[in-house]
mmCIF file of N, CA and C in Angstrom:
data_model
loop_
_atom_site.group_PDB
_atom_site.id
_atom_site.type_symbol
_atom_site.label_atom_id
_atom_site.label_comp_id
_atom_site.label_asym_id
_atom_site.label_seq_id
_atom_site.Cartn_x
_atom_site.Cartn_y
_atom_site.Cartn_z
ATOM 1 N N UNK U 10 -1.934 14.007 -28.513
ATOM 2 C CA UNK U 10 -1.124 14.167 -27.319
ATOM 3 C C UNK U 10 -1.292 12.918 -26.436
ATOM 4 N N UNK U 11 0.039 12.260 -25.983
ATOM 5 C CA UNK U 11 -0.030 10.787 -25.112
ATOM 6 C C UNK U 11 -0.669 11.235 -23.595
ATOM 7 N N UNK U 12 -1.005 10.534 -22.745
ATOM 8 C CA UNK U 12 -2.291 10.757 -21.684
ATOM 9 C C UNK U 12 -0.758 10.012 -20.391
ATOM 10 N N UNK U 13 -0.559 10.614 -19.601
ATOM 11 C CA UNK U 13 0.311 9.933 -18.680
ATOM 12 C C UNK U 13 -0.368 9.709 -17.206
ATOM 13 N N UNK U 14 0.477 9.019 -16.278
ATOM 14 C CA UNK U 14 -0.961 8.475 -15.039
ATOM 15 C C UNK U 14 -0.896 9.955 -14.246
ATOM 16 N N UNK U 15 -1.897 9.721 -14.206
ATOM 17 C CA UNK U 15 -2.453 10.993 -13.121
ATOM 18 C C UNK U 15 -3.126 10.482 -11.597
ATOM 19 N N UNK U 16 -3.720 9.204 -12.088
ATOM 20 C CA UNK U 16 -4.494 8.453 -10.857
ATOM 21 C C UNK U 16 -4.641 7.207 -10.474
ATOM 22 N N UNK U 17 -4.019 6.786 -9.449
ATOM 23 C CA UNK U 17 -4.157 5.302 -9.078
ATOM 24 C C UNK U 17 -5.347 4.963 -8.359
ATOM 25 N N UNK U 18 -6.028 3.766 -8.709
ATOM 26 C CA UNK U 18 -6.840 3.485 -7.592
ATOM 27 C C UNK U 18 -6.351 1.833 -7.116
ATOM 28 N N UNK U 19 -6.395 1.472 -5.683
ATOM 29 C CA UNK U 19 -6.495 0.512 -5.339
ATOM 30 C C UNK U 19 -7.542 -0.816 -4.496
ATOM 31 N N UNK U 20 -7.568 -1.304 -5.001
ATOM 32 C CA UNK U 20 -8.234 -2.731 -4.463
ATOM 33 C C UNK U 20 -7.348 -3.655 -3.341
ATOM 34 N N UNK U 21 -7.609 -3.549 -2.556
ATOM 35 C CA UNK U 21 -7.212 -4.266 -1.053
ATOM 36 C C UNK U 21 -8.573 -5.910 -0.705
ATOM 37 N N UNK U 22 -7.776 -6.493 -1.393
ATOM 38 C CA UNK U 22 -8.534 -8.124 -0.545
ATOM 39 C C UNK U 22 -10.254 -7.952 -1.446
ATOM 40 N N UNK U 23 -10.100 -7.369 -2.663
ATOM 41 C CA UNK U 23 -11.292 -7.304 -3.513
ATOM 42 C C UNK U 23 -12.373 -6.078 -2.652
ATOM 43 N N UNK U 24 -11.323 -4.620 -1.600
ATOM 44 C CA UNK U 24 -12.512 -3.620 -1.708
ATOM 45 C C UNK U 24 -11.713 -2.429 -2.280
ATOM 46 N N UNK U 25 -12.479 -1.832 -3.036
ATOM 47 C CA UNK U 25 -11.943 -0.780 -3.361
ATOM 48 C C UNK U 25 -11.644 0.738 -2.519
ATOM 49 N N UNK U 26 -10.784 1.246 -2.341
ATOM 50 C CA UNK U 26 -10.231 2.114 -1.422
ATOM 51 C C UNK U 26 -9.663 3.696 -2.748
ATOM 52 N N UNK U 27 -10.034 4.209 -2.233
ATOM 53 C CA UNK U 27 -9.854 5.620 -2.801
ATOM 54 C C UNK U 27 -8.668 6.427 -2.075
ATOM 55 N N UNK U 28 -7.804 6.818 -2.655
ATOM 56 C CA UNK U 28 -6.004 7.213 -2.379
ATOM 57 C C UNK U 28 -6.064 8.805 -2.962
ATOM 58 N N UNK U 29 -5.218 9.615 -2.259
ATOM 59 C CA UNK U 29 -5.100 11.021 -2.124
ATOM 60 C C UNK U 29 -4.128 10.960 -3.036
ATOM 61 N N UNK U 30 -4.135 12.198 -3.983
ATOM 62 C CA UNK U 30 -2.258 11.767 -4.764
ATOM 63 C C UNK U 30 -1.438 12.146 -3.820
ATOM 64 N N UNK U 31 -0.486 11.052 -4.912
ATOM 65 C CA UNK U 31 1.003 10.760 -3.944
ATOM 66 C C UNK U 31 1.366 9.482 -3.830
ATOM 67 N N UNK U 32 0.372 8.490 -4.748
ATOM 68 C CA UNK U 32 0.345 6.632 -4.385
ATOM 69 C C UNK U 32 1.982 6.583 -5.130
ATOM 70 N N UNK U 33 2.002 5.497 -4.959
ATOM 71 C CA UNK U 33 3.503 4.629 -5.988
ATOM 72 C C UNK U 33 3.492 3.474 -6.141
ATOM 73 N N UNK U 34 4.070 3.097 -6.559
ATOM 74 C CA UNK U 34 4.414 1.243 -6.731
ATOM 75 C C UNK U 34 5.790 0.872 -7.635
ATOM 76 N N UNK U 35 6.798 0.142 -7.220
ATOM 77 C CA UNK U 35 7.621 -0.150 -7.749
ATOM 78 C C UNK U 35 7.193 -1.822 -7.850
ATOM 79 N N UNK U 36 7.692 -2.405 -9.181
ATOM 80 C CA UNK U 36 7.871 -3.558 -9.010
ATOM 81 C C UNK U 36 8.130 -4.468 -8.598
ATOM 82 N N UNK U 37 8.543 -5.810 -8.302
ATOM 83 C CA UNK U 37 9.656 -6.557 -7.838
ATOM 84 C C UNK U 37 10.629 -7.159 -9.487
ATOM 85 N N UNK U 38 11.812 -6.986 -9.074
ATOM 86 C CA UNK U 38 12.500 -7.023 -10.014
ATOM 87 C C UNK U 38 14.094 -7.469 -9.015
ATOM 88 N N UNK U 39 15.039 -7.453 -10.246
ATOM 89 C CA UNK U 39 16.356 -7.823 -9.962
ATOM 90 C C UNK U 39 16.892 -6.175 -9.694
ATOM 91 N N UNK U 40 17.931 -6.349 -8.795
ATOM 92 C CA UNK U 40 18.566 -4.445 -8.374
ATOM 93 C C UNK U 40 20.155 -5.262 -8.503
ATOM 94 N N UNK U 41 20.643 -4.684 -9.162
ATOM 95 C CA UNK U 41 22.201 -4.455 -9.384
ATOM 96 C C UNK U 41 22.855 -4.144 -7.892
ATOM 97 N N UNK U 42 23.798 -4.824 -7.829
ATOM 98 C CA UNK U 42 24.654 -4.538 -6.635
ATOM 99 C C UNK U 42 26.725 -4.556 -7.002
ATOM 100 N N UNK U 43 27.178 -3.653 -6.401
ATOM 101 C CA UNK U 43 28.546 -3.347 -6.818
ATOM 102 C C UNK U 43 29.518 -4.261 -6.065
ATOM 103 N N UNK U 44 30.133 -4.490 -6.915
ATOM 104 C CA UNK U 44 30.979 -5.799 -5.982
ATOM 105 C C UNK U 44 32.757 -5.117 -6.188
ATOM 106 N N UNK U 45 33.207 -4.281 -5.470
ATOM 107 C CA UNK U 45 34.364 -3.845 -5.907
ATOM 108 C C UNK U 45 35.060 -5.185 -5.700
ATOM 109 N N UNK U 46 36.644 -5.178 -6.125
ATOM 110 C CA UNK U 46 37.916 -6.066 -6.158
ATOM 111 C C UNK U 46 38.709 -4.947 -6.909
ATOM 112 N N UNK U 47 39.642 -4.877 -5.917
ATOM 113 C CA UNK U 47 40.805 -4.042 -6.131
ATOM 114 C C UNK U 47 40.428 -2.712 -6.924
ATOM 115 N N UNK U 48 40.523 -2.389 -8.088
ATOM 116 C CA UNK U 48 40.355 -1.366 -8.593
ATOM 117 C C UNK U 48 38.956 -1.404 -9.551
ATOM 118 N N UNK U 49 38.900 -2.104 -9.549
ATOM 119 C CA UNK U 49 37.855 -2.511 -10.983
ATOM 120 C C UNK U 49 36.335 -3.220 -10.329
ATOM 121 N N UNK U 50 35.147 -2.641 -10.620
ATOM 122 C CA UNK U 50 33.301 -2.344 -10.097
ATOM 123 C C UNK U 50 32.925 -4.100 -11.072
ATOM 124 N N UNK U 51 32.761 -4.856 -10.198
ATOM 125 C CA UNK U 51 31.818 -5.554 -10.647
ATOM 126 C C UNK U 51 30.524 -5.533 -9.976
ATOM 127 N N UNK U 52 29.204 -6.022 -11.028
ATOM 128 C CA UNK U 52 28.166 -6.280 -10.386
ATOM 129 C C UNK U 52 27.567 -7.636 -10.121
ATOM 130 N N UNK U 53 26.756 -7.766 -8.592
ATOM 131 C CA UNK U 53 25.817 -9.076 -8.850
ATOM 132 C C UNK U 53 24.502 -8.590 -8.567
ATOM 133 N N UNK U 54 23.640 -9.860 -8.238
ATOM 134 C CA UNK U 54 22.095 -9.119 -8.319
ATOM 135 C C UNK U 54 21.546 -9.724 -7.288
ATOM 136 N N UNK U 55 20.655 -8.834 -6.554
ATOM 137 C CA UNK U 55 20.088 -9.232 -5.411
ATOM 138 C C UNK U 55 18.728 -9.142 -6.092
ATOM 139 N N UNK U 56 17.770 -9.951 -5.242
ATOM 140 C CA UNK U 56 16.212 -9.758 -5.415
ATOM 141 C C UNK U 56 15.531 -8.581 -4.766
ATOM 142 N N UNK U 57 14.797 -7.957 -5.623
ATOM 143 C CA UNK U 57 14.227 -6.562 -4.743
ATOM 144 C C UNK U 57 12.608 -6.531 -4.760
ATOM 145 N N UNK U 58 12.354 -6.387 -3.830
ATOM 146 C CA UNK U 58 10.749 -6.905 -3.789
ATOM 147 C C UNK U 58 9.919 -5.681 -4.194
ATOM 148 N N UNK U 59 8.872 -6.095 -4.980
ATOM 149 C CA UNK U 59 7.586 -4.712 -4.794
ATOM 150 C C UNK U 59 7.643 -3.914 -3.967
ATOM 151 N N UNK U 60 7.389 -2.651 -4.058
ATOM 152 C CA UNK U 60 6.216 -2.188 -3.002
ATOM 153 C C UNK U 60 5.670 -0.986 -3.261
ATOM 154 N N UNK U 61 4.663 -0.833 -2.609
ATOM 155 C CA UNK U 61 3.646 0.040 -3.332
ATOM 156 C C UNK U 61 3.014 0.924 -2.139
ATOM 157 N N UNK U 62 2.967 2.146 -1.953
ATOM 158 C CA UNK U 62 3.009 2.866 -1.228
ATOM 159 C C UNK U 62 2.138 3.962 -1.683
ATOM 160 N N UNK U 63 0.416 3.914 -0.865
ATOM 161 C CA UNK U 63 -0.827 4.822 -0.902
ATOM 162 C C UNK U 63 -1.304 5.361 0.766
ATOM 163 N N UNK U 64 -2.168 5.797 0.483
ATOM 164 C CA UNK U 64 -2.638 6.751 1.323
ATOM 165 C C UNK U 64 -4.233 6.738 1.206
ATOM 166 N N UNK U 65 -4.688 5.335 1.902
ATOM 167 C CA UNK U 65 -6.279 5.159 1.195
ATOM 168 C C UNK U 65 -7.585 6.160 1.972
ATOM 169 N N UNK U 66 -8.548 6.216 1.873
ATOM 170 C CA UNK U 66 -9.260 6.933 3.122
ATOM 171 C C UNK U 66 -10.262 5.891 3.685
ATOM 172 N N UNK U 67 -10.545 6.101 4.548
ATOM 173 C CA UNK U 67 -11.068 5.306 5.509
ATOM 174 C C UNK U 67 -12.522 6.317 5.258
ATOM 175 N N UNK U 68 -13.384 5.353 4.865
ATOM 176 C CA UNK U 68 -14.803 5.630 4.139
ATOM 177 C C UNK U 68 -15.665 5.291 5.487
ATOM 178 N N UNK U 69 -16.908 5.190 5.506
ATOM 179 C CA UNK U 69 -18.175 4.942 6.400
ATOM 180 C C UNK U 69 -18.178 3.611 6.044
ATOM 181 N N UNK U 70 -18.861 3.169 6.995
ATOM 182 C CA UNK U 70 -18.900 1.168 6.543
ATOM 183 C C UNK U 70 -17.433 0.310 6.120
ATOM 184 N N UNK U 71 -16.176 1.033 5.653
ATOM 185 C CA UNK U 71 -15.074 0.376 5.844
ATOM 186 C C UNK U 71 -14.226 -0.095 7.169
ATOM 187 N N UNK U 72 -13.376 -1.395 7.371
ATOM 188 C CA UNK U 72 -12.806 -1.299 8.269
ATOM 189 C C UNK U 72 -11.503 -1.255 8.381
ATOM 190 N N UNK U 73 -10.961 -0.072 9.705
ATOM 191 C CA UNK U 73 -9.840 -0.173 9.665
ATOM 192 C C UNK U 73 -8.978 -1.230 9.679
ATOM 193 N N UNK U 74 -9.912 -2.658 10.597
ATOM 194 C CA UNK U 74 -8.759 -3.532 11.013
ATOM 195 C C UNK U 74 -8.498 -4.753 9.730
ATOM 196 N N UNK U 75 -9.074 -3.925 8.709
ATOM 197 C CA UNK U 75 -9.031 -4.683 6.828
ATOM 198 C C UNK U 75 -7.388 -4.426 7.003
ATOM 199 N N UNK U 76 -6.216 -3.611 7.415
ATOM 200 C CA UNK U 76 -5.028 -3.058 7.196
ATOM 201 C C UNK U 76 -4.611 -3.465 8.334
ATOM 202 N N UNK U 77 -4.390 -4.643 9.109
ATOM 203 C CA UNK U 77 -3.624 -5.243 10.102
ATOM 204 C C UNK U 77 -2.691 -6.240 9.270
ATOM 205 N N UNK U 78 -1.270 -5.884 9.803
ATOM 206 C CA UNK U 78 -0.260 -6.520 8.528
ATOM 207 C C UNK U 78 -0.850 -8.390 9.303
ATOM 208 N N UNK U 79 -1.477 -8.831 8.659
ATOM 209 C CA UNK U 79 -1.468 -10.658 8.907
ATOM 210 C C UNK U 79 -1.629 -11.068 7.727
ATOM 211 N N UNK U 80 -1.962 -12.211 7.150
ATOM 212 C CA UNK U 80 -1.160 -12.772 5.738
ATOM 213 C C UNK U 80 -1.321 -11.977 4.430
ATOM 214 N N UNK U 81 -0.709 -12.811 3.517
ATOM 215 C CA UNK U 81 -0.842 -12.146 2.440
ATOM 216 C C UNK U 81 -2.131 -11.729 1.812
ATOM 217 N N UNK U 82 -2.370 -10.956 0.535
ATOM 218 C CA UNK U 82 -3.776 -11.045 0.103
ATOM 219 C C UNK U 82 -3.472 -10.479 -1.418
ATOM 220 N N UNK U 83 -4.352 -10.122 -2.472
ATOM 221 C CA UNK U 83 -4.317 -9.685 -3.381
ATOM 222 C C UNK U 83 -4.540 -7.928 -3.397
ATOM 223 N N UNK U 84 -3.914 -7.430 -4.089
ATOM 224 C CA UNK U 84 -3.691 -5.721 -4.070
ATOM 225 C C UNK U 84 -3.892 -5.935 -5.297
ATOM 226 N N UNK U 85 -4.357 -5.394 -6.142
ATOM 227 C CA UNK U 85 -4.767 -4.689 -7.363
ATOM 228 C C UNK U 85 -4.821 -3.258 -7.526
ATOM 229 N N UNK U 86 -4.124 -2.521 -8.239
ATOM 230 C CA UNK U 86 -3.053 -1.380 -8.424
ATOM 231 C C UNK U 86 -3.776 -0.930 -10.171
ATOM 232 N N UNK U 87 -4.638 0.150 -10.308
ATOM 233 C CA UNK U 87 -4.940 0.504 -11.465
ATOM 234 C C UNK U 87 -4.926 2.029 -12.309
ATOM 235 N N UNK U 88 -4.424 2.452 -12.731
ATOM 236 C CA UNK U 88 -3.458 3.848 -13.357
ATOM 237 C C UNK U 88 -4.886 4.001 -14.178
ATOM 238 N N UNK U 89 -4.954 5.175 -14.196
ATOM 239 C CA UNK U 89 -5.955 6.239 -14.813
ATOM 240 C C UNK U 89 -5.804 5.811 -16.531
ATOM 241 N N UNK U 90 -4.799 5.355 -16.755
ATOM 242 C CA UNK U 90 -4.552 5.443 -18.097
ATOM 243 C C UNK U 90 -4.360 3.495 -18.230
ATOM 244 N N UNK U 91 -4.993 3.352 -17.458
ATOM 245 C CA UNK U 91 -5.750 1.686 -18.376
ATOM 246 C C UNK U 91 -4.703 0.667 -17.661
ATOM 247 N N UNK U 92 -3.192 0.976 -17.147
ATOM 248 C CA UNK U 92 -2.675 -0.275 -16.383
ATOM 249 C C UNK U 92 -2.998 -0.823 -15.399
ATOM 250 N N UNK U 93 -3.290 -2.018 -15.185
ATOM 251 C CA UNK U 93 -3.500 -2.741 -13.738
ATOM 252 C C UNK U 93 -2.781 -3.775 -13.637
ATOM 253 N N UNK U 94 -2.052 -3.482 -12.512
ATOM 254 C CA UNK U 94 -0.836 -4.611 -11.821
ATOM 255 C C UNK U 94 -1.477 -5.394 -10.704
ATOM 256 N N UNK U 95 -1.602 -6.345 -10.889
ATOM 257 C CA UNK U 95 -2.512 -7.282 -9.640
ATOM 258 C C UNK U 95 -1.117 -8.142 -9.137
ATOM 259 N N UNK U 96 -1.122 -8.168 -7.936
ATOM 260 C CA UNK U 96 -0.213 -8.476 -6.956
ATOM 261 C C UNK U 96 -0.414 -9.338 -5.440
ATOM 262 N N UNK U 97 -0.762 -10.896 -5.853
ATOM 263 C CA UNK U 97 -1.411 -11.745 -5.490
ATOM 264 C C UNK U 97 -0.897 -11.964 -4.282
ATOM 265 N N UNK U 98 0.286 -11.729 -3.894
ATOM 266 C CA UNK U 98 0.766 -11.849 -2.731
ATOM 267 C C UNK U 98 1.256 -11.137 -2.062
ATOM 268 N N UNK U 99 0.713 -9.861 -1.802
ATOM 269 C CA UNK U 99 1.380 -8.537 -1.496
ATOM 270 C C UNK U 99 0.981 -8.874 0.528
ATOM 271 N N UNK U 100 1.892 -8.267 0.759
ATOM 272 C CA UNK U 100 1.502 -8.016 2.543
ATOM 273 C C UNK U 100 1.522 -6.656 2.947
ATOM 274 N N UNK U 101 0.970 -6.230 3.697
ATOM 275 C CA UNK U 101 1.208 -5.083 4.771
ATOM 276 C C UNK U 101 2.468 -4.909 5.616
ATOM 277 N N UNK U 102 3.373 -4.391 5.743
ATOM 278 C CA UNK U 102 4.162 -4.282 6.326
ATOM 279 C C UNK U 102 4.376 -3.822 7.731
ATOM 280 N N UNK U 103 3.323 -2.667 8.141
ATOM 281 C CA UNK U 103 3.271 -2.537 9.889
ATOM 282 C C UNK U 103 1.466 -1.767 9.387
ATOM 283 N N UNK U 104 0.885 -1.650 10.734
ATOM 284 C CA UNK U 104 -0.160 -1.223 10.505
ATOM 285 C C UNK U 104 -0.517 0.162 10.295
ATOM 286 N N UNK U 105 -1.415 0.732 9.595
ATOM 287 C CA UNK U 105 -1.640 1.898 9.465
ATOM 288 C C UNK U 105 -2.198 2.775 10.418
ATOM 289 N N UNK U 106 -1.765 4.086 10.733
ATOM 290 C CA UNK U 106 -2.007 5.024 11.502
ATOM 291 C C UNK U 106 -3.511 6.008 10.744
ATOM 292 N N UNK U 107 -4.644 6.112 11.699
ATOM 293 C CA UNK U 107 -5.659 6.856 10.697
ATOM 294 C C UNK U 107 -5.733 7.610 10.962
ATOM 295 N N UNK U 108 -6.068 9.349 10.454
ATOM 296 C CA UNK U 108 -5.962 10.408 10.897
ATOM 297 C C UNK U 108 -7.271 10.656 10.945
ATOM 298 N N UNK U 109 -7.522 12.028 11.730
ATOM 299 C CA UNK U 109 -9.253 12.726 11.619
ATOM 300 C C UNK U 109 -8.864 13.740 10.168
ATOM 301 N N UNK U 110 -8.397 13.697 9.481
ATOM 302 C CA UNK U 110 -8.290 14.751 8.398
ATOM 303 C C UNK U 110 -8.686 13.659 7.052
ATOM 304 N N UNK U 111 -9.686 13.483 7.176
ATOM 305 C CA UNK U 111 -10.164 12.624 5.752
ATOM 306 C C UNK U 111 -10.081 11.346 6.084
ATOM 307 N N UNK U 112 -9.817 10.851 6.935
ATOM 308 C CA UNK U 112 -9.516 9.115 7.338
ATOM 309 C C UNK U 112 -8.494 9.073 6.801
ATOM 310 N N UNK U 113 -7.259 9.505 6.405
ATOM 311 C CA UNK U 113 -6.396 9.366 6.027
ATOM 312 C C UNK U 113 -5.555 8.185 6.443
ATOM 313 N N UNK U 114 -4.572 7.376 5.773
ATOM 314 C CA UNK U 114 -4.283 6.033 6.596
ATOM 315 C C UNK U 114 -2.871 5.448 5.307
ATOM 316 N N UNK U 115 -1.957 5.931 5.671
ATOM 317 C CA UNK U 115 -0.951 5.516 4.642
ATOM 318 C C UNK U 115 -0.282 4.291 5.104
ATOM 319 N N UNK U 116 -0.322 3.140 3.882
ATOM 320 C CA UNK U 116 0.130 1.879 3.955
ATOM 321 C C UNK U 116 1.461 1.560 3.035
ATOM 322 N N UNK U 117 2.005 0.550 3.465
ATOM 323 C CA UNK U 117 3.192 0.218 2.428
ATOM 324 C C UNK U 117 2.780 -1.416 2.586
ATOM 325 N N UNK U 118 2.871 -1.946 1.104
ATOM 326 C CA UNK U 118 2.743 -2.960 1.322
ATOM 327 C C UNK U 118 4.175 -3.626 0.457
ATOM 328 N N UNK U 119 4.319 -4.781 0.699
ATOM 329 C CA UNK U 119 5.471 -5.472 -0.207
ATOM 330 C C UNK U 119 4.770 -6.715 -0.933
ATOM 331 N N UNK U 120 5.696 -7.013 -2.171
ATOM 332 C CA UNK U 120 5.158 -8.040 -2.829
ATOM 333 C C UNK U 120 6.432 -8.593 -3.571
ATOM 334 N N UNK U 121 6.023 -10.207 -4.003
ATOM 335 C CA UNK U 121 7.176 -11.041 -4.704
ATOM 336 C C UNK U 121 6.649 -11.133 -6.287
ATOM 337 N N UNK U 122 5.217 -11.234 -6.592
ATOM 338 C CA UNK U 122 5.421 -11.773 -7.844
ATOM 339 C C UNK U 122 4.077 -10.475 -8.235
ATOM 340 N N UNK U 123 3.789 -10.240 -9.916
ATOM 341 C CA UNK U 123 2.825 -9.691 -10.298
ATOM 342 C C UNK U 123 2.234 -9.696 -11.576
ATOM 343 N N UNK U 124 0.975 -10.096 -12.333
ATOM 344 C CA UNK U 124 0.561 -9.417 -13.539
ATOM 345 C C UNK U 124 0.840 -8.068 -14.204
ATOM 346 N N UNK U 125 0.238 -7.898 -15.369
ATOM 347 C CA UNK U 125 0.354 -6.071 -15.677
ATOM 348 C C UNK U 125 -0.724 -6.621 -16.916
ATOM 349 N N UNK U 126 -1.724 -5.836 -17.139
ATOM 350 C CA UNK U 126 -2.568 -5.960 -18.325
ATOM 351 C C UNK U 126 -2.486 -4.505 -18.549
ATOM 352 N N UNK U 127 -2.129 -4.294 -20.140
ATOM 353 C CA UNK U 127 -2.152 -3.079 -20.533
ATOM 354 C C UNK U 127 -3.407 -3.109 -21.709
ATOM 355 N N UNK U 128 -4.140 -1.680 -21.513
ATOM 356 C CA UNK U 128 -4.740 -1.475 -22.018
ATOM 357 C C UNK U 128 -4.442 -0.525 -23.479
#
């Protein structure tokens, strides 16, 4: 029987952060766009950036202000079932809100370029 992801963990700026399910990540890739003329759908292609969207917890000895959107950094993105997408230039997009219910602290980050090593 094939094993499908059940669990992401992520690495933020080389620390590791532990995520509630519910993480995601889309690639950056090309997205199709519809270009009508008169009756007949053409397409062109826009650039569509990463992004990857967790919910890390805010541990003892971690800091929140590690998640202040200022430059880029490396995100490393790793699936229960052996993929890791490292994403060298990923950013934060606005800052994260932390809750008292687990340190809870959901981020979105965006990115242009990425690895994938499959295991």
């Amino acid at each position: 029987m094939a094993q499908s992801v059940g669990i992401l963990r992520i690495w933020w700026k080389g620390v590791k952060y532990d995520c509630i399910k519910g993480s995601s990540i889309r690639l950056p890739t090309y997205q199709n766009v519809t270009q009508v003329a008169g009756d007949t759908a053409h397409r062109s292609q826009n650039f569509q950036p990463g992004e990857i969207k967790a919910t890390p917890l805010l541990m003892k000895g971690q800091s929140l202000a590690a998640f202040n959107p200022d430059d880029e950094g490396e995100l490393q993105v790793q699936a229960d079932t052996g993929q890791v997408w490292t994403l060298p230039d990923a950013f934060i997009l606005s800052a994260p809100t932390m809750t008292d219910d687990g340190g809870k602290m959901p981020v979105t980050w965006n990115c242009s370029t990425y690895t994938e090593l499959l295991k």
